Coordinates of C-alpha atoms in Angstrom, one line a residue:
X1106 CA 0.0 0.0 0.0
X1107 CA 1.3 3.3 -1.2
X1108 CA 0.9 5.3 2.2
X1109 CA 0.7 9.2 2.0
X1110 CA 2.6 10.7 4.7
X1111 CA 3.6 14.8 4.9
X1112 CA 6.5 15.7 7.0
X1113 CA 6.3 19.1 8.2
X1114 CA 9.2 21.2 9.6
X1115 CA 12.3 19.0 11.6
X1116 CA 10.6 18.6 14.9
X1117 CA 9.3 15.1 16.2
X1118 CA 9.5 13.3 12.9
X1119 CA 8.5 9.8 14.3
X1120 CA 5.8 11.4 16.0
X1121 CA 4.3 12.7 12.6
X1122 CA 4.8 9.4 11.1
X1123 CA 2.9 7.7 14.0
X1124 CA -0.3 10.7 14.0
X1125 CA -0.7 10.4 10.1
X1126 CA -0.7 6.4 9.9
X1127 CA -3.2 6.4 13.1
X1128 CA -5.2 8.3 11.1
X1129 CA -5.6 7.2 8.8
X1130 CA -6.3 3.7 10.5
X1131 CA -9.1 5.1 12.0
X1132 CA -11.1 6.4 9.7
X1133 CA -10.7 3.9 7.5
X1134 CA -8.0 4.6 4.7
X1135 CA -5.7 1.8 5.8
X1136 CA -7.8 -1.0 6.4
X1137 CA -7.9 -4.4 8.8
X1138 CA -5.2 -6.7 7.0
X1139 CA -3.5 -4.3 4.6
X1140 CA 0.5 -4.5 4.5
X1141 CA 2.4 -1.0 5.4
X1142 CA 5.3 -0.5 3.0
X1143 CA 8.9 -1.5 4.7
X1144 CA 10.6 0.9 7.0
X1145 CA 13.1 1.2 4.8
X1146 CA 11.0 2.5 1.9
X1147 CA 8.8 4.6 3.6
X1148 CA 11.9 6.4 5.2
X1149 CA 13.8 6.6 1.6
X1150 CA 10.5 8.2 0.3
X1151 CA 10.1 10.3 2.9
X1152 CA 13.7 11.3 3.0
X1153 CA 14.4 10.7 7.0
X1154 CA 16.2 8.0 8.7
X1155 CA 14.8 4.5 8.8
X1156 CA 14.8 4.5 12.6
X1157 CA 12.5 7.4 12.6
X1158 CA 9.9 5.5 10.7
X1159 CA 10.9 2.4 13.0
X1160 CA 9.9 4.1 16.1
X1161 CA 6.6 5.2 14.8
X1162 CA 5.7 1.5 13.2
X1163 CA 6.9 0.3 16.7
X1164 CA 4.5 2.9 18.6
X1165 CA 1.7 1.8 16.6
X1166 CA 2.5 -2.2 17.2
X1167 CA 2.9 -1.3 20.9
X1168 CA -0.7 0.3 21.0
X1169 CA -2.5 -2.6 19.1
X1170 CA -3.0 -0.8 15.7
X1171 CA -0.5 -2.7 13.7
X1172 CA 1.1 -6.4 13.9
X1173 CA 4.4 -7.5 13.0
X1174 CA 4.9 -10.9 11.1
X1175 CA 7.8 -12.6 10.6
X1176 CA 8.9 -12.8 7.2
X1177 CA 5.8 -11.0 5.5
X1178 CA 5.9 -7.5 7.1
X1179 CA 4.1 -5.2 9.1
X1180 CA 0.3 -5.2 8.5
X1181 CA -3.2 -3.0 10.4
X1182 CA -4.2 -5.1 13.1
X1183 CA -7.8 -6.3 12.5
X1184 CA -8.5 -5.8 16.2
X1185 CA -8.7 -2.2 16.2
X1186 CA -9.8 -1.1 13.2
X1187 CA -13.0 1.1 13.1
X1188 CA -13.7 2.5 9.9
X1189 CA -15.4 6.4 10.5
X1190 CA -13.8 8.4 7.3
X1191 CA -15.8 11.2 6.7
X1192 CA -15.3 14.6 5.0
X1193 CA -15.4 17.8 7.3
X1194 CA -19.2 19.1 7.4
X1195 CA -18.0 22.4 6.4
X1196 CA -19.9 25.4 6.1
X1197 CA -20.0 26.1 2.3
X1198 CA -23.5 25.6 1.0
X1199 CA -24.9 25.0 -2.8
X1200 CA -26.9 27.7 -4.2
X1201 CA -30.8 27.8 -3.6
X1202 CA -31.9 25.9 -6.3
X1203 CA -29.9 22.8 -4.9
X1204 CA -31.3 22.7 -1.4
X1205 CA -34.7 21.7 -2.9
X1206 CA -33.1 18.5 -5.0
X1207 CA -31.4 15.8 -3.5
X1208 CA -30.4 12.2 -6.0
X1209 CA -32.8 9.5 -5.8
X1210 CA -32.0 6.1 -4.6
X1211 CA -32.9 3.7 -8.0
X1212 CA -32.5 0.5 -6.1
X1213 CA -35.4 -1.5 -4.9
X1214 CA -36.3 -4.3 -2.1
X1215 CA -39.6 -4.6 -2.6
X1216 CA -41.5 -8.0 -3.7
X1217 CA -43.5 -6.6 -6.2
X1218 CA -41.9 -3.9 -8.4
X1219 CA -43.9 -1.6 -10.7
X1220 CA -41.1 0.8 -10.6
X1221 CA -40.8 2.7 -13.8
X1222 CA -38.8 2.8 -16.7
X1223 CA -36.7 0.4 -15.6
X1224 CA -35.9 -2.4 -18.1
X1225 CA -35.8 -6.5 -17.5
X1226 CA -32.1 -7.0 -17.8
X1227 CA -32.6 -10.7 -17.9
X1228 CA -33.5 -10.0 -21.8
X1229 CA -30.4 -8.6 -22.7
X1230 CA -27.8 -10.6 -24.2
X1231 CA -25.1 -10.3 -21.8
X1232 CA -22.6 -12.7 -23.2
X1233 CA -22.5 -11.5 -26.7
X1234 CA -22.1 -7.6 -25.3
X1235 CA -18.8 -9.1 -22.9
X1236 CA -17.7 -10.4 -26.5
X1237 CA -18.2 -7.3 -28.0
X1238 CA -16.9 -5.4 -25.4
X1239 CA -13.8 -7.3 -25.0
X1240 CA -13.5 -7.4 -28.7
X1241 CA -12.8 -3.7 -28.4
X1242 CA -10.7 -3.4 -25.5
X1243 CA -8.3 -5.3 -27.1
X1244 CA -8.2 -3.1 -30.3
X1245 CA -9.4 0.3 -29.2
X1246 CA -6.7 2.8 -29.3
X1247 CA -6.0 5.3 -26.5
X1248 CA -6.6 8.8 -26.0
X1249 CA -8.3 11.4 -26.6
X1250 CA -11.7 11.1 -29.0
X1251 CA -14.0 13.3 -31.0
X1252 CA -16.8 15.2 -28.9
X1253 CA -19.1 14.4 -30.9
X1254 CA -18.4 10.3 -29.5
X1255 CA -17.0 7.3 -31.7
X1256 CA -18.1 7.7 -35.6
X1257 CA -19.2 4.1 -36.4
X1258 CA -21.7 4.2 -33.1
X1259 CA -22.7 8.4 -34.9
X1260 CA -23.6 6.1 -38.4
X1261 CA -25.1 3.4 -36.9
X1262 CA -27.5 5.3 -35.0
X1263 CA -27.7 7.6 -38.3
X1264 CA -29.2 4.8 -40.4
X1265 CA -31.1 2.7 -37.1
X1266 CA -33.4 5.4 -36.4
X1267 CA -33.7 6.6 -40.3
X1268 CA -35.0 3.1 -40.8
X1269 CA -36.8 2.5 -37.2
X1270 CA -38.2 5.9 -37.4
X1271 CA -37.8 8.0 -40.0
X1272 CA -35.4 10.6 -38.7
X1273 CA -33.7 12.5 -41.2
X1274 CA -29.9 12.4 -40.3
X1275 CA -26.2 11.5 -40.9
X1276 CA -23.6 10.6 -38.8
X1277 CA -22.5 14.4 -38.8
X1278 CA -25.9 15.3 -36.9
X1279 CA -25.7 12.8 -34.2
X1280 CA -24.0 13.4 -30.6
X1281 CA -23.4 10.7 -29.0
X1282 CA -24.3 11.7 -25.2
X1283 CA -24.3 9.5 -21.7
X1284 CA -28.1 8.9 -21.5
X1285 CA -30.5 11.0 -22.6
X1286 CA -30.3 13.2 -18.9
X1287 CA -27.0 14.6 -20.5
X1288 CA -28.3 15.4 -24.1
X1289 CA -30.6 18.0 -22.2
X1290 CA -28.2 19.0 -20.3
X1291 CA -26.0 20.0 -23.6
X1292 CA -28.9 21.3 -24.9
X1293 CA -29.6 23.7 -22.0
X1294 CA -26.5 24.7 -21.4
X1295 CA -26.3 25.9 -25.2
X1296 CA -29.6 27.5 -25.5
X1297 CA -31.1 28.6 -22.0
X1298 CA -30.2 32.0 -20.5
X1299 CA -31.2 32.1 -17.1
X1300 CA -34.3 33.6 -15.9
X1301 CA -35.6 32.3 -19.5
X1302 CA -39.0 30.5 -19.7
X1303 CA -39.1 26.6 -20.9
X1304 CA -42.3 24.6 -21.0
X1305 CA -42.5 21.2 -20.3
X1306 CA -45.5 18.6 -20.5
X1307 CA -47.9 18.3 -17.5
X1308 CA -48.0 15.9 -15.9
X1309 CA -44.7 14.9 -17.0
X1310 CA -40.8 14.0 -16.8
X1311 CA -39.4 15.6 -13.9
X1312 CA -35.5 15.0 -14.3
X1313 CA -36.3 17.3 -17.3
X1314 CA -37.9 20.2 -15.0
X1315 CA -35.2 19.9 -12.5
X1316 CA -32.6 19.8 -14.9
X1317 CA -33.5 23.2 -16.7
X1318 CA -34.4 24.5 -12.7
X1319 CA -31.1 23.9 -12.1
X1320 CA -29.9 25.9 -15.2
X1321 CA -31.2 29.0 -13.7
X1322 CA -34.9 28.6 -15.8
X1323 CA -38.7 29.2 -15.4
X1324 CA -40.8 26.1 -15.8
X1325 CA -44.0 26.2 -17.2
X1326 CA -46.3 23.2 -16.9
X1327 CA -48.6 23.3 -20.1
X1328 CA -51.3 20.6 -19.5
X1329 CA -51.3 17.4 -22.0
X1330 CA -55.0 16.2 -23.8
X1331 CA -55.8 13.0 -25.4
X1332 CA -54.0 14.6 -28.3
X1333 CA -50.6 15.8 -26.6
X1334 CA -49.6 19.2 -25.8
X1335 CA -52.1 22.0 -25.6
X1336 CA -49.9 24.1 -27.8
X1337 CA -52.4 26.9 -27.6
X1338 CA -51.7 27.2 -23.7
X1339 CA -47.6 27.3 -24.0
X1340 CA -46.9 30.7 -22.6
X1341 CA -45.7 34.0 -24.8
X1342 CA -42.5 34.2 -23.0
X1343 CA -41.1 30.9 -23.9
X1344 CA -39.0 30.2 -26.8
X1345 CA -38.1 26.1 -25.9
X1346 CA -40.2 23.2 -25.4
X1347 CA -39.9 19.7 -24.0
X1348 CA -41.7 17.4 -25.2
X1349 CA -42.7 13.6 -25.4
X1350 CA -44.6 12.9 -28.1
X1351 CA -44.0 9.3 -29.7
X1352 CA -45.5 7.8 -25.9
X1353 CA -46.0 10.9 -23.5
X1354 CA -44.2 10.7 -20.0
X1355 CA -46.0 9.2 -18.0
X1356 CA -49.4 9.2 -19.4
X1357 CA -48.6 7.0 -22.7
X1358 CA -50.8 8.4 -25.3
X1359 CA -49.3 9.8 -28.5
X1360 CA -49.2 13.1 -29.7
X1361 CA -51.8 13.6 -32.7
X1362 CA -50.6 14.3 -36.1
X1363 CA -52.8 18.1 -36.0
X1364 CA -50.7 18.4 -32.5
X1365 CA -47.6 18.2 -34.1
X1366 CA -48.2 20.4 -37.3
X1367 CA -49.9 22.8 -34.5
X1368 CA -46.5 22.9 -32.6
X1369 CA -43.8 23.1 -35.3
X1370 CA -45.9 25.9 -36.3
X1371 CA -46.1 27.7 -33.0
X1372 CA -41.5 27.2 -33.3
X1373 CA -41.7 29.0 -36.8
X1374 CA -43.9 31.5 -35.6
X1375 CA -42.3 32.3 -32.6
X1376 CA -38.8 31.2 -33.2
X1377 CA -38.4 28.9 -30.8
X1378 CA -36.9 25.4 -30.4
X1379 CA -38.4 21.6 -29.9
X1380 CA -37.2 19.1 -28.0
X1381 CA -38.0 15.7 -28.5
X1382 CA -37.4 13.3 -26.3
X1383 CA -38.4 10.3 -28.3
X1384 CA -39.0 8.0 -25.1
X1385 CA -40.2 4.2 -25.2
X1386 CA -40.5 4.7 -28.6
X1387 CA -39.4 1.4 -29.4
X1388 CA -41.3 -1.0 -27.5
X1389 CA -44.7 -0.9 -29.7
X1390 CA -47.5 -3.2 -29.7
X1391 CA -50.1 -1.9 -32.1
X1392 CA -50.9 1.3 -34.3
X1393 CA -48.2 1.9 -36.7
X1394 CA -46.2 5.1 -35.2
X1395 CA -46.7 8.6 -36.1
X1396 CA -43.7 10.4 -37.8
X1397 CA -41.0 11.8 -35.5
X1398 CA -41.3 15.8 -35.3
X1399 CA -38.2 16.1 -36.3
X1400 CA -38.6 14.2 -39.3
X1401 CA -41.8 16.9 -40.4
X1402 CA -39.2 19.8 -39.4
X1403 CA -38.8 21.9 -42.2
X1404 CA -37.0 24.8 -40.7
X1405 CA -34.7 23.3 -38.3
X1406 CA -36.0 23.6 -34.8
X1407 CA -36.4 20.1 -33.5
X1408 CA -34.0 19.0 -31.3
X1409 CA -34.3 15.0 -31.5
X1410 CA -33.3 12.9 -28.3
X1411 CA -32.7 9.1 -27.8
X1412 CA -31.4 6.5 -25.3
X1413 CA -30.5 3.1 -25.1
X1414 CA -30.8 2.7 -21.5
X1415 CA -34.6 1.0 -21.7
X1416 CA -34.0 -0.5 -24.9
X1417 CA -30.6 -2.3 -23.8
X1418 CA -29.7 -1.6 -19.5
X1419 CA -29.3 1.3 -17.9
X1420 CA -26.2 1.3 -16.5
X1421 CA -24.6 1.4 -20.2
X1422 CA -25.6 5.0 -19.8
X1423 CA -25.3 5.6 -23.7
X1424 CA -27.8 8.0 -25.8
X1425 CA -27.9 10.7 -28.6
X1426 CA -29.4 13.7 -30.0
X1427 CA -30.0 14.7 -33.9
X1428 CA -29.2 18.5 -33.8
X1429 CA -30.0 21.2 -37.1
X1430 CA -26.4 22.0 -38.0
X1431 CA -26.3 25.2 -36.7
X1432 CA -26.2 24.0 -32.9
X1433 CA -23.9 21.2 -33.6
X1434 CA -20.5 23.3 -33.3
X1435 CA -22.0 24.6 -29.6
X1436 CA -23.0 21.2 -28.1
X1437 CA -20.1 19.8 -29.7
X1438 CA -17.9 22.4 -27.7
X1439 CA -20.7 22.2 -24.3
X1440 CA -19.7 18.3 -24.7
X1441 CA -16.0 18.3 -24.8
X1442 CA -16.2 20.8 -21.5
X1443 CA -18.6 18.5 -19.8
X1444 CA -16.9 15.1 -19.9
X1445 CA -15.1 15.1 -23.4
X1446 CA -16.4 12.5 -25.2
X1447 CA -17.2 9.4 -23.3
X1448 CA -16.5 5.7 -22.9
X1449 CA -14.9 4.9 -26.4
X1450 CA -15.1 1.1 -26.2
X1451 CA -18.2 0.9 -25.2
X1452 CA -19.8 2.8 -28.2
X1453 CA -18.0 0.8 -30.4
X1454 CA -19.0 -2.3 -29.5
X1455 CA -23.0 -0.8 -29.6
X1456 CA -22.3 0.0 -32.9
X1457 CA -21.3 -3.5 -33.5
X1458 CA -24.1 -4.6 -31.2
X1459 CA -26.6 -2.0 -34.1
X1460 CA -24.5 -3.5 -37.5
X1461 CA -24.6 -6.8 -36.9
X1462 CA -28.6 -7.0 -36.5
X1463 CA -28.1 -7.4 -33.1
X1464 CA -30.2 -4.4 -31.5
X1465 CA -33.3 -5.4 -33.7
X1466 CA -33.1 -8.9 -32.8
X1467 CA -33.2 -7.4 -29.1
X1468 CA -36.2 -5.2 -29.9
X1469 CA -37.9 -7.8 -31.1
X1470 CA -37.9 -10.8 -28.6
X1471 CA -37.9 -7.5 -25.5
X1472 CA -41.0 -6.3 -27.4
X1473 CA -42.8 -9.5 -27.4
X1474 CA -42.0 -10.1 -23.7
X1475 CA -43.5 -6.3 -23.0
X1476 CA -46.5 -7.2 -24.7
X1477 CA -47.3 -9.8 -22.5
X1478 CA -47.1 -8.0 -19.8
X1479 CA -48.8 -4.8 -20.9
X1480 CA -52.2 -7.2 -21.7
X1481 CA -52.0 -8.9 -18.5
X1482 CA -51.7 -5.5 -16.7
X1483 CA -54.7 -4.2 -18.5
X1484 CA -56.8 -7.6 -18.3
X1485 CA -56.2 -7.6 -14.6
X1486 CA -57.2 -4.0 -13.7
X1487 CA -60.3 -3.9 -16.9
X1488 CA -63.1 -4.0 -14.6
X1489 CA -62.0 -2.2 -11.8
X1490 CA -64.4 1.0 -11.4
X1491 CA -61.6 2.6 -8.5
X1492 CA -59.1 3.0 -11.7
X1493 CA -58.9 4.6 -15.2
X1494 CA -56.7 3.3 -17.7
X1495 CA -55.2 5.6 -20.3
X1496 CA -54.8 4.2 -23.3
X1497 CA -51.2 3.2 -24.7
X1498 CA -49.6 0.7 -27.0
X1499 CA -46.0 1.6 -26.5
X1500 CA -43.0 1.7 -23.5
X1501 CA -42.7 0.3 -20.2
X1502 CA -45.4 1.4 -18.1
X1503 CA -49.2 2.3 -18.1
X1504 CA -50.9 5.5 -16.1
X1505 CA -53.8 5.1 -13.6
X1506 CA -56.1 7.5 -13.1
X1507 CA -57.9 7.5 -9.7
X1508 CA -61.7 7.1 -10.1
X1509 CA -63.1 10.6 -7.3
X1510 CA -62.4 9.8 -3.7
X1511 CA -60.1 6.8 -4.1
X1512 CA -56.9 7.2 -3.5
X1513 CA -54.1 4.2 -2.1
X1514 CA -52.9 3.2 1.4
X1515 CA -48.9 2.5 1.8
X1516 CA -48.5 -1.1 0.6
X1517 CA -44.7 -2.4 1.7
X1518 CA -44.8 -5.2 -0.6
X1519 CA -45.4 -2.9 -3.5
X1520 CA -42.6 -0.6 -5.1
X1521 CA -45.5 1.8 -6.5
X1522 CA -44.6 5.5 -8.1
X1523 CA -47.8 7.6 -8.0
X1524 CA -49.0 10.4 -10.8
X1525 CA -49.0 13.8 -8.6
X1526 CA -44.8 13.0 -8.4
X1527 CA -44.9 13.6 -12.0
X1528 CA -46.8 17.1 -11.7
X1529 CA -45.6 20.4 -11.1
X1530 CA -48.5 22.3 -11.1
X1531 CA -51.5 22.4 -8.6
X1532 CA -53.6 20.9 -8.6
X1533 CA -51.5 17.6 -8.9
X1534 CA -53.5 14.9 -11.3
X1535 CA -54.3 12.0 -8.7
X1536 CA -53.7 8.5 -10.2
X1537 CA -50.7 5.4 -10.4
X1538 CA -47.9 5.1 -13.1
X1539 CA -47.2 1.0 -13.0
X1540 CA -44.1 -0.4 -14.7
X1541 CA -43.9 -3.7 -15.7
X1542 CA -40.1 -3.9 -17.2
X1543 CA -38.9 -5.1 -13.6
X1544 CA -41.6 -7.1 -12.4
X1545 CA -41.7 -10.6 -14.1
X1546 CA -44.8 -11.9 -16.0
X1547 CA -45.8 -14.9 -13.4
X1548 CA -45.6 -11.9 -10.6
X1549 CA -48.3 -9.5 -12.1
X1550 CA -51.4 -10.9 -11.3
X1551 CA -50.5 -11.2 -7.4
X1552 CA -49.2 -7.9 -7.1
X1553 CA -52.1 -6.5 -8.8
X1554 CA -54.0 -8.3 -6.2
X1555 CA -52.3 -6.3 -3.2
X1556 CA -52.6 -3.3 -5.1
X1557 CA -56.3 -3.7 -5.5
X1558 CA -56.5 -4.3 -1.8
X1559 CA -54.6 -0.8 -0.9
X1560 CA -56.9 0.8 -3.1
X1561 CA -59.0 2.8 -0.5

């Protein structure tokens, strides 16, 4: 173990020695078993006489913290180790904005879990990505990369989602991002002034209403229809909008064909940009898709975001965006300043995973699966007079309204996410959100059960 020790002035060298290793000992940086470095090194490192760090290391074996043994060296005693590292509290705090946000714990211990978004990971193909993966990390070369991400992933995306769905683009228009959470964060950081005004669907995806909060804007909720966005009710002063429309968050129906003519116009006429956040989009199971926004842009003001991390897992943490060409040089730039480029390997081998008819192999067998589940979701809660399904054929999860005056106890078998987290404005819409990528197909109909019997 490379030990950090820092000698300060000539006084009671050994003394120093003994303070810093006792440290760190006890909060935890050295750690029960771990071998100290020789005497002789540490004191040739440290430039001071070997019996200074001698009389230290014998200090510490005296008072129980370390143990000598014979022929192997001189190691943290396991008897009195107790780990309490911590940072100073300190009394620097974050602006305003981040008292009100704290991260969310992802991970969950329930029995039944209808969390959402939130892929079955026992569909992906593990072993052929570890081939893939490897396949690159023994020919990828090092440095650094283009912002922009690796140019065979940039194609393959290019031509997947021109065939999948009709998106106009090359490999020059796509940015390769680390989910989609960091394509909107490119994409504010480029075109949001603070104190300017962004709409956003509501009810709908909060980590895109913290994230612009965060960037010093006003968020307007404009309320969502059976059609999509009411893009009469989008205030004057904004000039961006979020939006959802291949399978609005969280409420699953699709944004009508009038709606989106209706909103490209409103960006024309008030020079403003679209944002689409193309989410679940590929997990269909009926009506043939509407075209993409961007794909019906004809002056360049759509804004086109994707993500693998429902389609493949997660914790890949690999999506895009399809920018006009007059942004691409700024989110290029806002990319290389945010994290430079990403994990190179890794997009390789997805666009290997895309070329080789991999990813719609995936789709396909995943979609099939989802199916399932979405029918025996909506067979199991058809009948129910307390709850009002809205309609969807696409994605991971289906929306609940509550019928008037029901509402649900705490169930703590259940891992349930309720509709009023997804609002911002008041009054909050009252209903359940239920995922069913986590939850396995045998599981549904029992934990529908409990569910029905929280239902108050």
């Amino acid at each position: 173990m490379d030990v950090h020790v820092s000698l300060h002035g000539r006084g009671d060298l050994a003394a120093q020695v003994y303070r810093q290793l006792l440290d760190a000992i006890l909060d935890g940086r050295l750690r029960s078993g771990e071998r100290l470095p020789p005497t002789r090194e540490l004191a040739r490192r440290l430039e001071i006489s070997r019996n200074t760090v001698a009389v230290a290391y014998d200090r510490l074996v005296a008072d129980g913290f370390l143990v000598g043994r014979a022929g192997a060296g001189t190691f943290v005693s396991a008897e009195r180790v107790r780990a309490t590292r911590s940072a100073p509290q300190g009394v620097v705090r974050p602006r305003a904005i981040w008292r009100s946000m704290a991260a969310e714990a992802p991970a969950s211990t329930h029995e039944y879990d209808f969390r959402v978004g939130v892929p079955d990971p026992r569909l992906f193909p593990m072993e052929t990505w570890r081939r893939l993966v490897a396949r690159e990390l023994r020919t990828s070369l090092a440095g650094y990369a283009d912002p922009s991400g690796h140019e065979a992933l940039r194609d393959a995306i290019a031509r997947h989602i021109g065939i999948s769905r009709s998106v106009r683009a090359g490999a020059d228009d796509v940015l390769i991002t680390n989910g989609a959470q960091q394509a909107l964060d490119l994409i504010g950081r480029v075109l949001i002034d603070p104190g300017a005004c962004v709409a956003v669907e509501e009810p709908g995806y909060p980590p895109a209403r913290r994230l612009f909060r965060s960037l010093g804007a006003r968020v307007a909720g404009v309320p969502v229809d059976g059609e999509g966005i009411d893009v009469t009710a989008i205030p004057n002063t904004v000039r961006l909008v979020y939006v959802t429309p291949s399978h609005q968050f969280p409420l699953g129906t699709p944004m009508s064909l009038a709606r989106r003519a209706a909103l490209l116009a409103w960006a024309e006429r008030r020079r403003g940009v679209i944002v689409e956040d193309d989410y679940d989009s590929e997990f269909r199971f009926g009506d043939r898709p509407l075209e993409p926004l961007q794909s019906l842009d004809r002056a360049g003001r759509v804004i086109y975001v994707g993500s693998f991390s429902k389609t493949l897992l997660p914790m890949l943490r690999l999506g895009f965006l399809v920018a006009p060409a007059s942004l691409m040089p700024a989110l290029r730039a806002a990319r290389q300043l945010s994290d430079s480029h990403g994990e190179l390997s890794t997009q390789a081998a997805l666009a290997r995973f895309i070329d080789e008819g991999l990813l719609a192999r995936h789709i396909r067998k995943a979609t099939r699966e989802y199916a399932a589940r979405h029918a025996l979701v909506v067979d199991t809660l058809t009948g129910d007079d307390r709850l009002r399904l809205v309609p969807s054929v696409a994605g991971l999860h289906l929306c609940a309204r509550f019928s008037p005056g029901v509402s649900v106890r705490p169930a703590p078998r259940l891992a349930l996410e309720r509709l009023d987290a997804y609002c911002g404005e008041s009054p909050a819409q009252q209903g359940l959100v239920l995922g069913y990528g986590a939850i396995q197909q045998a599981e549904i109909p029992e934990g529908l059960n409990v569910l029905k019997e929280a239902l108050v």
